[in-house]
Coordinates of C-alpha atoms in Angstrom, one line a residue:
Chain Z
X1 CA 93.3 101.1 145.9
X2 CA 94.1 101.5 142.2
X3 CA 96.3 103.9 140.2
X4 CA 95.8 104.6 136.7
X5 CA 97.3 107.2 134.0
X6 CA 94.0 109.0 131.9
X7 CA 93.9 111.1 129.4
X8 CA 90.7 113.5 129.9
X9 CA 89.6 115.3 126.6
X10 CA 87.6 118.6 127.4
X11 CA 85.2 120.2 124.9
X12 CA 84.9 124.0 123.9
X13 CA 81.9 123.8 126.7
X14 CA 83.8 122.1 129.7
X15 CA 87.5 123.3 129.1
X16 CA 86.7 125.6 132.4
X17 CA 84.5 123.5 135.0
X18 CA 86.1 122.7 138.0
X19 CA 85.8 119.0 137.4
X20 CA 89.1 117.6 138.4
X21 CA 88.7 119.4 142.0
X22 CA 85.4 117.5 141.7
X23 CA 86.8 114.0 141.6
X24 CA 89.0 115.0 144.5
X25 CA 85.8 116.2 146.9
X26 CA 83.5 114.3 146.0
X27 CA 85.2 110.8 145.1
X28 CA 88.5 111.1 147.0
X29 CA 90.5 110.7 144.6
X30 CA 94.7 111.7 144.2
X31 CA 95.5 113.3 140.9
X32 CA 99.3 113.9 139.8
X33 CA 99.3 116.2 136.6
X34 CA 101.5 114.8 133.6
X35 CA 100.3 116.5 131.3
X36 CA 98.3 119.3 130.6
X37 CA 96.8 121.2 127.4
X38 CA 94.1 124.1 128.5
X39 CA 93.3 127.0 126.5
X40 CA 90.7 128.8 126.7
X41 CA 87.4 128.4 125.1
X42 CA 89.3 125.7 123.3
X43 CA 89.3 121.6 123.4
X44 CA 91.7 120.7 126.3
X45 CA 93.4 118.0 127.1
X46 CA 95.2 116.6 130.6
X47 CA 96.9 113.6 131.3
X48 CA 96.6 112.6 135.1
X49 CA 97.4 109.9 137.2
X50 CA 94.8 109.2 138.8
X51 CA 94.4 106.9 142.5
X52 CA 91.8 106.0 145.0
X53 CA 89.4 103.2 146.1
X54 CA 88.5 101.3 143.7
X55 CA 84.6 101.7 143.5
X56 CA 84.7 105.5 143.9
X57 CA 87.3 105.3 140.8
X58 CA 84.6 104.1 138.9
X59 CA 82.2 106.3 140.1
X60 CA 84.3 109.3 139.3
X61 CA 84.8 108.0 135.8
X62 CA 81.2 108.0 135.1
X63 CA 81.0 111.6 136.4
X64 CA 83.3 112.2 133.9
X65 CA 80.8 110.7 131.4
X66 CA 77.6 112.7 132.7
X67 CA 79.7 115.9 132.3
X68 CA 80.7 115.2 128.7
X69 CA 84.8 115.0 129.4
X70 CA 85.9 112.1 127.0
X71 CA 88.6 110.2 128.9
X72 CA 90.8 107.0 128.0
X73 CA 94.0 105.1 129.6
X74 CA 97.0 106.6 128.4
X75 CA 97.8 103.4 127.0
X76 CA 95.4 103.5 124.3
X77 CA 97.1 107.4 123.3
X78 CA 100.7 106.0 122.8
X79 CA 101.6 102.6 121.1
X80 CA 104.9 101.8 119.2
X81 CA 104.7 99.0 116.2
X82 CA 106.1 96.2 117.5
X83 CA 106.4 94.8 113.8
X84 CA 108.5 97.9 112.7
X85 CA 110.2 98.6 115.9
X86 CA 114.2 97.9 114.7
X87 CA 115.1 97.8 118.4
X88 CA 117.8 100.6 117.7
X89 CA 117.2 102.7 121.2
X90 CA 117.0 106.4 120.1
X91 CA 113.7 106.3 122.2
X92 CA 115.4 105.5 125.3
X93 CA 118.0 107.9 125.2
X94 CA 115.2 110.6 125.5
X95 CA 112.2 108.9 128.1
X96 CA 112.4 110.8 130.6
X97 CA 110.7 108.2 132.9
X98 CA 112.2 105.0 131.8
X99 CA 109.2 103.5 130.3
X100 CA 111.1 102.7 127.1
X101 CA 114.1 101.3 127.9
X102 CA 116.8 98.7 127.1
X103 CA 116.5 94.8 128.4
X104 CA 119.6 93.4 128.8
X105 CA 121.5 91.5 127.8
X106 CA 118.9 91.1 124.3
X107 CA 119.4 94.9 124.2
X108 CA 115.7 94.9 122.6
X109 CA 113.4 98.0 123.7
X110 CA 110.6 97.4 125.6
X111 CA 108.2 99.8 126.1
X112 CA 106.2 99.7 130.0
X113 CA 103.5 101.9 129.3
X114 CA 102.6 101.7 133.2
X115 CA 105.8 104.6 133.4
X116 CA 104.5 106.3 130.6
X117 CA 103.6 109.9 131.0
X118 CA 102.5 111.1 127.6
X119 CA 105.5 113.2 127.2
X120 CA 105.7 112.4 123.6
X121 CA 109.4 113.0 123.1
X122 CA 110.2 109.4 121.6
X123 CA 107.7 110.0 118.7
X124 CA 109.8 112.1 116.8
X125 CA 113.1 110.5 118.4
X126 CA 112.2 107.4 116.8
X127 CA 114.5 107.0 113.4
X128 CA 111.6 104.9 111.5
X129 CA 108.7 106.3 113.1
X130 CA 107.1 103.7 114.8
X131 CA 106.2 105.2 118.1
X132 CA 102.2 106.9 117.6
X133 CA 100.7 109.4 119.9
X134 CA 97.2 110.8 119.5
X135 CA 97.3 112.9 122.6
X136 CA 98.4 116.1 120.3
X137 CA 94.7 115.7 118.7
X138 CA 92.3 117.2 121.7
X139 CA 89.6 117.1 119.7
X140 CA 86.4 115.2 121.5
X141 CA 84.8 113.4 119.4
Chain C
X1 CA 152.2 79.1 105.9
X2 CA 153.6 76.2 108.1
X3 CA 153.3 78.5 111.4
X4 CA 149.6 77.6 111.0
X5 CA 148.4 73.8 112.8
X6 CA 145.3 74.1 111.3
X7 CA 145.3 75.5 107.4
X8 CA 141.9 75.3 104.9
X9 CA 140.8 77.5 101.8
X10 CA 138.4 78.8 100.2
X11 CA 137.5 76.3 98.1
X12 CA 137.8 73.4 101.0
X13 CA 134.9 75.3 102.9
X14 CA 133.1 75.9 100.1
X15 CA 133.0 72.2 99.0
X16 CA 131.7 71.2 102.8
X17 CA 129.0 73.7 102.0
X18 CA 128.6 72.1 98.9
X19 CA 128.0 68.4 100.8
X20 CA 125.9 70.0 103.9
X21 CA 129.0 69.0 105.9
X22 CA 130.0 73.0 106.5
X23 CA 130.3 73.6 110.4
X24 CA 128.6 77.5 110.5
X25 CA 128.5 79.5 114.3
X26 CA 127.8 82.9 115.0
X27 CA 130.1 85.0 116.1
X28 CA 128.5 85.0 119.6
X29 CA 128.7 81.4 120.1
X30 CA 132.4 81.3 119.1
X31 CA 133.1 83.6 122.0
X32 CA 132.6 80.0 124.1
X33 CA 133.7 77.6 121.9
X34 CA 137.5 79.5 121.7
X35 CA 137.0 80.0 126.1
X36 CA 136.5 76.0 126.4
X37 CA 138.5 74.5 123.1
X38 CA 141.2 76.6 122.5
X39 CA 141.7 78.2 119.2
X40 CA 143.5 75.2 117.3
X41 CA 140.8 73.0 118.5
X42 CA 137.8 75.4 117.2
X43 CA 139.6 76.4 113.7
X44 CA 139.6 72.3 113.4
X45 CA 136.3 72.1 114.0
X46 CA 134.6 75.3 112.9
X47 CA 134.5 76.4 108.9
X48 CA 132.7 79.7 109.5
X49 CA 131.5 82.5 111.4
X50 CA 128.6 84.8 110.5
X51 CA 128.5 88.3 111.9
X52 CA 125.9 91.2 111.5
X53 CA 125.3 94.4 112.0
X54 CA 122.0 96.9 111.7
X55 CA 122.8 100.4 112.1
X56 CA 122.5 104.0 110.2
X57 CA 124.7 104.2 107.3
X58 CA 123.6 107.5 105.2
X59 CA 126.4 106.6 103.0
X60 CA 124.0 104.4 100.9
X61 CA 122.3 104.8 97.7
X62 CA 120.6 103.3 94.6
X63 CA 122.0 103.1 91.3
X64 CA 118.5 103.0 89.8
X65 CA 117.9 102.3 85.6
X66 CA 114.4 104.1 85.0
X67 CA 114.2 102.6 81.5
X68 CA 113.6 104.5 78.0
X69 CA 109.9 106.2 77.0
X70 CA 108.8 107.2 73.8
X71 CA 110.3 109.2 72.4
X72 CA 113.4 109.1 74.4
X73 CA 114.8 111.5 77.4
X74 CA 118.4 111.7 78.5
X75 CA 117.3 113.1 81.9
X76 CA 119.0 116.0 83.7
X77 CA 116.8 116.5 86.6
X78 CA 114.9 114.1 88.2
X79 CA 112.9 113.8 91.7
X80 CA 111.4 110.6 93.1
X81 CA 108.5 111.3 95.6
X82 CA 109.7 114.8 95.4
X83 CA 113.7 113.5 96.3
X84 CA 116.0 114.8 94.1
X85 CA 118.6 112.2 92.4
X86 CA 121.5 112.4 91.0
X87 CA 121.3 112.2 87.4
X88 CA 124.9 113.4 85.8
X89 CA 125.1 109.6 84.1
X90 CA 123.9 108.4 81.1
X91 CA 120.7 109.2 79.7
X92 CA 118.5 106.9 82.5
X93 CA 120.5 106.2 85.0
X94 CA 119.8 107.8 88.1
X95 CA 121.4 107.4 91.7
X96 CA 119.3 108.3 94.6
X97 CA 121.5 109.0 98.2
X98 CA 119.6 108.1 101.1
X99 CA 120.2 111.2 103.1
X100 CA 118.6 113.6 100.0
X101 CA 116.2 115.7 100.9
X102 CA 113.4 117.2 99.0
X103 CA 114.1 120.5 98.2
X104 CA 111.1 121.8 100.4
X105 CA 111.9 119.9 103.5
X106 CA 112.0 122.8 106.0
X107 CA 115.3 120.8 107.4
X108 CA 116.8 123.0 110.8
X109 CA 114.3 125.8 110.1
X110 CA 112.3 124.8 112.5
X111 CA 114.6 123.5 115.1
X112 CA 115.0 120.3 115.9
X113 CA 114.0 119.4 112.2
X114 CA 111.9 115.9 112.1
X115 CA 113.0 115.3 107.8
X116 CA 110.1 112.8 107.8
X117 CA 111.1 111.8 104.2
X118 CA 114.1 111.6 101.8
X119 CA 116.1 109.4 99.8
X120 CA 115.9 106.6 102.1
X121 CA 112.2 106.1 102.3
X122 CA 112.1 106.4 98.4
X123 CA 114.5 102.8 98.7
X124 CA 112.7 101.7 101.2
X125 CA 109.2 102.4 99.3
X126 CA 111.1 100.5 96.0
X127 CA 111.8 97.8 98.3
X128 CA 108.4 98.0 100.1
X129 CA 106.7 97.2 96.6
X130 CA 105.6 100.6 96.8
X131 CA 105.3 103.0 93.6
X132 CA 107.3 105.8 93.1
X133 CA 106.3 109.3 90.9
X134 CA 109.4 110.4 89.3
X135 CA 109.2 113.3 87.5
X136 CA 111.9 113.8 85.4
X137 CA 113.1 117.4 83.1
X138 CA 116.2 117.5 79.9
X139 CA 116.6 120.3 77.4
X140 CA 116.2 117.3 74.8
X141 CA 119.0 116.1 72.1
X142 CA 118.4 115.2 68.6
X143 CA 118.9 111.3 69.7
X144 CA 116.9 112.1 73.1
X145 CA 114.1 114.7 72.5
X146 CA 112.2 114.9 75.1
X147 CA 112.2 117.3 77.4
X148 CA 109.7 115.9 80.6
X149 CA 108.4 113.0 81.9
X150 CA 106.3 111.9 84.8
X151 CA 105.9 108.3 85.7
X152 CA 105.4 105.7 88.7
X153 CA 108.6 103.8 89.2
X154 CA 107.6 100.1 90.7
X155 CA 110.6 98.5 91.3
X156 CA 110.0 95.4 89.5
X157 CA 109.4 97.1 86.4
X158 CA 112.9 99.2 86.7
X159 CA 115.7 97.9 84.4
X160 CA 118.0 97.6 87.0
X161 CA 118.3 98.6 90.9
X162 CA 121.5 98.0 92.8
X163 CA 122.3 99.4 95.8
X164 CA 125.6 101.1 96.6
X165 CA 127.3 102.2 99.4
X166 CA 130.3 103.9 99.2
X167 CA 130.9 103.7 103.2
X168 CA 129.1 101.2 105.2
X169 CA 129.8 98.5 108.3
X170 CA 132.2 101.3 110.5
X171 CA 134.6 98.8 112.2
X172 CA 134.4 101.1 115.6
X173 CA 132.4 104.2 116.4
X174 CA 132.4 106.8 119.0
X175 CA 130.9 107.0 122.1
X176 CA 128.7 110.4 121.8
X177 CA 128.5 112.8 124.8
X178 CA 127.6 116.3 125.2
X179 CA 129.2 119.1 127.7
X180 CA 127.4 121.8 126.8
X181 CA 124.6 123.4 128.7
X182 CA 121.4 122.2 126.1
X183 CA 120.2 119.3 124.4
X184 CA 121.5 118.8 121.2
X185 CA 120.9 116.5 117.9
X186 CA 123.3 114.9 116.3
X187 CA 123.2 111.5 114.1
X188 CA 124.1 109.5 117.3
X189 CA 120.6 110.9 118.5
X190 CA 119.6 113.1 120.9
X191 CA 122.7 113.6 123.8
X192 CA 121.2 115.4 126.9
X193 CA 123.1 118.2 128.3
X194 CA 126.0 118.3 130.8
X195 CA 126.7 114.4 130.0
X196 CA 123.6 113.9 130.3
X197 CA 123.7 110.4 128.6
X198 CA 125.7 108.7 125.7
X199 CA 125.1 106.7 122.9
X200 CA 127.1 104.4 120.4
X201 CA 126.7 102.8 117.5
X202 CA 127.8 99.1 116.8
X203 CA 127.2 95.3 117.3
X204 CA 130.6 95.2 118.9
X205 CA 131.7 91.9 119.1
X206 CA 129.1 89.8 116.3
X207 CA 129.9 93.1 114.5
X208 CA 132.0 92.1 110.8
X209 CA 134.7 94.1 111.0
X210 CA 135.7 93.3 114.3
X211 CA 135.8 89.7 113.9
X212 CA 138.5 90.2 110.9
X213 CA 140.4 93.6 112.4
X214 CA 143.2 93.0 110.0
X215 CA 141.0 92.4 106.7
X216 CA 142.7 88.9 106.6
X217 CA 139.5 87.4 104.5
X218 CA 137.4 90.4 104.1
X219 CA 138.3 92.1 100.9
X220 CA 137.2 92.7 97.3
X221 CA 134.5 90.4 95.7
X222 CA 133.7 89.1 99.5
X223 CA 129.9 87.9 99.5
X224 CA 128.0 89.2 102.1
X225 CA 124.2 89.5 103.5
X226 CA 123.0 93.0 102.3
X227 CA 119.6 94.1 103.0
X228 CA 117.9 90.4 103.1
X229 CA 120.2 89.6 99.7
X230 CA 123.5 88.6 98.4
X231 CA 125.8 91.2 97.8
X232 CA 129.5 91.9 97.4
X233 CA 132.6 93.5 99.0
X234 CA 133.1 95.9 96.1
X235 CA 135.9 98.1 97.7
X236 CA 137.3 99.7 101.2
X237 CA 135.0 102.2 101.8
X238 CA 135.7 106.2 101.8
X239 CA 137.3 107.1 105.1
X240 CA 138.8 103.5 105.5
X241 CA 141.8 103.9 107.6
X242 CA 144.4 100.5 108.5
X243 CA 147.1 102.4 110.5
X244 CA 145.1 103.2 114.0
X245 CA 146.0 102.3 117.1
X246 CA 144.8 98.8 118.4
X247 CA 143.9 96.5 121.1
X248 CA 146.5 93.7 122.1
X249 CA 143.5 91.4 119.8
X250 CA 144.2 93.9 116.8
X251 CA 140.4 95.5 117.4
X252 CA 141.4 99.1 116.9
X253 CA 140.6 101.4 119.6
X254 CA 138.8 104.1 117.7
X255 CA 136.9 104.1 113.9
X256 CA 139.0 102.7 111.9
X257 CA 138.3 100.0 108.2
X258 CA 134.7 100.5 105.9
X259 CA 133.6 99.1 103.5
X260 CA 131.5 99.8 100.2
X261 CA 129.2 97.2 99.4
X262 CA 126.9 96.2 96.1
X263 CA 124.1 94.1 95.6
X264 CA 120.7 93.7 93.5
X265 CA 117.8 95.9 95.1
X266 CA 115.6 93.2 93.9
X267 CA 116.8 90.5 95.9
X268 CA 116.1 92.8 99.0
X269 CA 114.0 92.6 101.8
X270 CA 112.6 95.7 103.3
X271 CA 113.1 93.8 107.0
X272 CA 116.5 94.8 106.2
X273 CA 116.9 98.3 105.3
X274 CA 115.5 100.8 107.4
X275 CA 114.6 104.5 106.2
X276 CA 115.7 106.7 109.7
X277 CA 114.7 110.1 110.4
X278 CA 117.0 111.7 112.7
X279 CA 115.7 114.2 114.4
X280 CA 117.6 118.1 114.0
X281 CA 120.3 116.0 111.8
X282 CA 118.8 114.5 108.4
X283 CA 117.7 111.3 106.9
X284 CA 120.0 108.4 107.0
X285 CA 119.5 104.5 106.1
X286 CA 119.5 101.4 108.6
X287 CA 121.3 98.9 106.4
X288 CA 121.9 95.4 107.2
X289 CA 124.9 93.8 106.4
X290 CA 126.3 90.0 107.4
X291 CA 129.4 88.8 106.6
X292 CA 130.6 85.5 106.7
X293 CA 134.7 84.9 107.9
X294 CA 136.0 81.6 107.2
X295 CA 138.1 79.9 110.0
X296 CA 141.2 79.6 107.2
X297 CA 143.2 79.3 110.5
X298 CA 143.6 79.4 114.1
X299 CA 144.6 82.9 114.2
X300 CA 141.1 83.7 112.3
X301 CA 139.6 81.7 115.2
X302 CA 140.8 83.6 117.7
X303 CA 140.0 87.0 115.8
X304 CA 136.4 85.8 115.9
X305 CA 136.4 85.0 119.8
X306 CA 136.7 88.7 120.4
X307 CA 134.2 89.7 123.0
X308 CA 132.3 93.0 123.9
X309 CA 134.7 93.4 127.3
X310 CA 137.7 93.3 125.1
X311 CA 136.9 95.6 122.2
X312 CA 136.8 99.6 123.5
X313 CA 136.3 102.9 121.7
X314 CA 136.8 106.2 122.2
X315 CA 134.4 108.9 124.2
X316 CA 133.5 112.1 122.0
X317 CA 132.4 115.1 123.1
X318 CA 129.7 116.1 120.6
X319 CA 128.6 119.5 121.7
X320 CA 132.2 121.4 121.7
X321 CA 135.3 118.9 120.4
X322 CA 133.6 117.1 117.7
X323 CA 131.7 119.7 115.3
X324 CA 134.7 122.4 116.2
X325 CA 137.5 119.4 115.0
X326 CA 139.4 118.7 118.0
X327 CA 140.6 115.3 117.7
X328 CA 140.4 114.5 122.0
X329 CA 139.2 112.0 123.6
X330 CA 137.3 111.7 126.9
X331 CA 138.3 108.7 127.9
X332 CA 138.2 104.7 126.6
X333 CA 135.3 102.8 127.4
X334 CA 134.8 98.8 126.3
X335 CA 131.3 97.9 124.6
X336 CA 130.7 95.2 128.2
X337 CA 130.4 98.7 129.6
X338 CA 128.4 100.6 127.0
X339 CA 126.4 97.7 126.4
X340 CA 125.9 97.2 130.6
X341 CA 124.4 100.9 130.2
X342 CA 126.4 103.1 132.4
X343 CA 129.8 104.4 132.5
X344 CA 131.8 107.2 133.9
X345 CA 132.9 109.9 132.3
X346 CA 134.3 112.9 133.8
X347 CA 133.3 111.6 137.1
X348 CA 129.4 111.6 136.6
X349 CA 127.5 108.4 136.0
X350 CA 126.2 108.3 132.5
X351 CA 123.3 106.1 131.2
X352 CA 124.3 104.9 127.5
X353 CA 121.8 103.5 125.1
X354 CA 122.2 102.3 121.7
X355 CA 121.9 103.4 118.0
X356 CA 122.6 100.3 116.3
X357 CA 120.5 97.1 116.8
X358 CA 121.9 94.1 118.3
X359 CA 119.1 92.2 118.4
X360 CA 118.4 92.7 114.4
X361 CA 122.5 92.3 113.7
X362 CA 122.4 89.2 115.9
X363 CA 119.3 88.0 113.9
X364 CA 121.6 89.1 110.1
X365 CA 124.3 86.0 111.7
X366 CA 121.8 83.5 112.3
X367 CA 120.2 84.1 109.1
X368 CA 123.6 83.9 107.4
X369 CA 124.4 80.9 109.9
X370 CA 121.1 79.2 108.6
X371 CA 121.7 80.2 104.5
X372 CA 125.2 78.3 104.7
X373 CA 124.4 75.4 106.2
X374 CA 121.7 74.8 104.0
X375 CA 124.2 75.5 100.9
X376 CA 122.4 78.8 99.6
X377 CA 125.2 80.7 100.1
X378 CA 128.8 80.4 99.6
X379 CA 132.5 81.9 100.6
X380 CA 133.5 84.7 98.0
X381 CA 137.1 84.5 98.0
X382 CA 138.4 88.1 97.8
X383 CA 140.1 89.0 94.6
X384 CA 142.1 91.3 96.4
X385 CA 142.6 92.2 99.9
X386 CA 142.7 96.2 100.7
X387 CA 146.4 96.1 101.6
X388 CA 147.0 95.2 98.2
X389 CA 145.3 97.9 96.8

């Protein structure tokens, strides 16, 4: 069993295939919807957390692939600057899932991007700006 | 002075710093050295404790010397990066305040406003080594003709940059909360509705002004860290206040002494100073400031042992009391608790996060610590203390 948080990019072609139900029939896979950005006839983008055996994971991801739906972990969408990061806290009076959040007693913020769900509020909670989010962007490359 | 046993100056301290025999704690690690010596014992053996703090202080600004062109300008108007500064001085001197805006910052027109840039990043683009476009109007003299001028300020080329704050280092903030029914923004962050969280704003006990509640040492002409240089003490600050009410250890219960500080921009360290946007409020500046207290005495000793469980402040209602001007507080909390991360108010558990940085404030003392021992920085004996003034 793994669990993982994706982002899936749609194109202008895919935006409305049925291709998350398709990950559920055909590779038995749990989704739980974090996020989601569909419009029609438009790039889309949804942030899912995905779970499931393993191998039929995989095997769903490369369906992905053969159906042109650009996907990525979550992790790779939301990333603060360590170097810049002035360990103030605005971010983690606003995470709504704890994924940034104080250690004590250094009182630094860490950010667990495990509990992440692509909410986006820190980004412009963050006094110097060092939290950056590319899941606003949906276009596929 | 005999109802001191242990009595040193200034210029005792400074002579040990001098030799490399100065004995230099932070104001964390005096918290145990008080607990297991006592205070006589401690003031005997320790000459100084550094403090620090890092947090948002928009009352900051640069005093900023463009330098003469040919011909000459005495400048009325003047925007750097598009930031207007203040320019009713003599013909080049400007002063930039870090919470300016630009004048087509869409500010709470869009609501919350994000004010991605203003005075603050210009400083911290100075600092940064970054060039800045001033572009600069006057309606021209006979001695100062011209009448425009656009030109990249670097800040090594500037005549002179000093930065001054008119109010910096509160010595005790509020705790923010908000009643209401919605989210709202304020320059303690965002505070979720119906208590929804709280935030505060201070390095509590390694913070300066705690660790000298009475301004016993901290006065005019004290040197201090400021921004990664040394600067000075050069007044109280605006809003500086000496009758509040206090703890039984003299840290007073709700904001209380500031102070306005001065120091070369050159000498600075962009680590140091922070540009902030806060969001649906403004710009603001993250300054960092260090003071050193000298242990003159036992009593200064035990003023520098104050911990986080022992200093408290007041709870603030920021959606209805504050902005209306009622003066009421929701209860006293102590910074163990805020710090610990929930308290109680009104009955509901409230998570609390910071504003301020402790771990950059606690990194300002060790710096200051470390500059002291190795005799790059000495005591500045106060030319006056605030109750004197």
């Amino acid at each position: 069993m793994i669990k993982k948080r994706m982002v899936l990019r749609f194109s202008k072609k895919t935006w409305n295939q049925p291709i998350v139900y398709r990950l559920v029939k055909d590779f038995d896979l749990a989704f739980n919807i974090l996020k989601a950005s569909v419009f029609p006839k438009e790039a889309s983008l949804m942030v899912l957390e995905i779970s499931g055996d393993e191998a039929e994971f995989d095997r769903g991801m490369a369906y992905l692939d053969s159906h042109g739906v650009v996907y990525e972990p979550l992790e790779a969408n939301i990333k603060k600057d360590e170097e810049r990061c002035i360990h103030c806290g605005a971010c983690a009076a606003v995470c709504p899932t704890g994924a940034l959040a104080i250690q004590r007693p250094e009182m630094k913020v860490v950010f667990d991007t495990e509990k992440c769900s692509g909410c986006e509020l820190c980004v412009k909670a963050c006094p110097p700006r060092v939290i950056v989010a590319t899941l606003s962007s949906n276009e596929v490359q | 002075m005999a109802e001191f046993k242990v009595q040193k100056t200034y210029k005792e301290i400074n002579e040990k710093i001098k030799k490399g025999k100065v004995v230099v704690v932070n104001a964390e690690e005096m918290i145990d050295i008080v607990e297991e010596k006592g205070a006589v014992k401690a003031a005997q053996e320790i000459d100084v404790v550094t403090t620090g703090t890092f947090g948002a202080m928009c009352s900051s600004g640069a005093i900023l010397n463009v330098g003469h062109a040919t011909p000459k300008m005495k400048i009325s108007r003047a925007k750097l990066n598009g930031v207007p500064a203040y320019c009713g001085l003599a013909a080049v001197d400007l002063y930039i305040g870090a919470s300016e805006l630009p004048d087509e910052d869409p500010r709470n027109t869009v609501y919350p406003g994000e004010f991605k840039y203003g005075g603050a990043h210009v400083i911290q683009d100075l600092l940064s080594g970054k060039p800045v476009l001033m572009e600069a109007w006057a309606y021209g003299t006979d001695c100062y003709p011209r009448k425009y001028l656009k030109k990249e300020l670097n800040l090594h080329e500037l005549r002179n940059a000093i930065l001054f704050n008119p109010r910096n280092a509160y010595q005790n903030y509020n705790c923010a909360v908000n009643s209401t029914r919605r989210t709202i923004y304020t320059y303690m962050g965002a505070l979720k509705p119906l208590f929804g969280n709280a935030t505060y704003s201070t390095s509590g006990q390694i913070s300066p002004l705690l660790n000298d509640p009475y301004f016993k040492t901290i006065g005019v002409g004290t040197r201090i860290f400021l921004g990664g240089g040394q600067g000075y003490v050069a007044f109280y600050g605006t809003q500086h206040v000496f009758d509040v009410p206090r703890s039984p250890n003299g840290t007073p219960t709700e904001g209380a002494g500031t102070l306005c500080v001065i120091g070369d921009m050159k000498k600075m360290d962009p680590n140091w100073i922070a540009a902030a946007s806060i969001q649906g409020y403004g710009v603001s500046m993250y300054v960092g400031i260090g003071v050193p207290i000298p242990i003159l005495n036992e009593d200064m000793a035990r003023f520098t042992a104050v911990k986080d469980a022992d200093i408290v402040t007041q709870i603030i209602d920021y959606g209805g009391d504050y902005p209306k001007g009622i003066d009421r507080s929701l209860g006293t909390v102590t910074y163990k608790e805020l710090k610990d991360g929930l308290i109680t108010v009104q009955g509901k558990e409230v998570s609390v996060t910071p504003m301020a940085s402790y771990p950059k404030a606690l990194e300002i003392s060790n710096i200051l610590k470390e500059e002291i021992q190795k005799g790059r920085f000495y005591l500045g004996e106060p030319q006056a203390t605030f109750s004197q003034l």
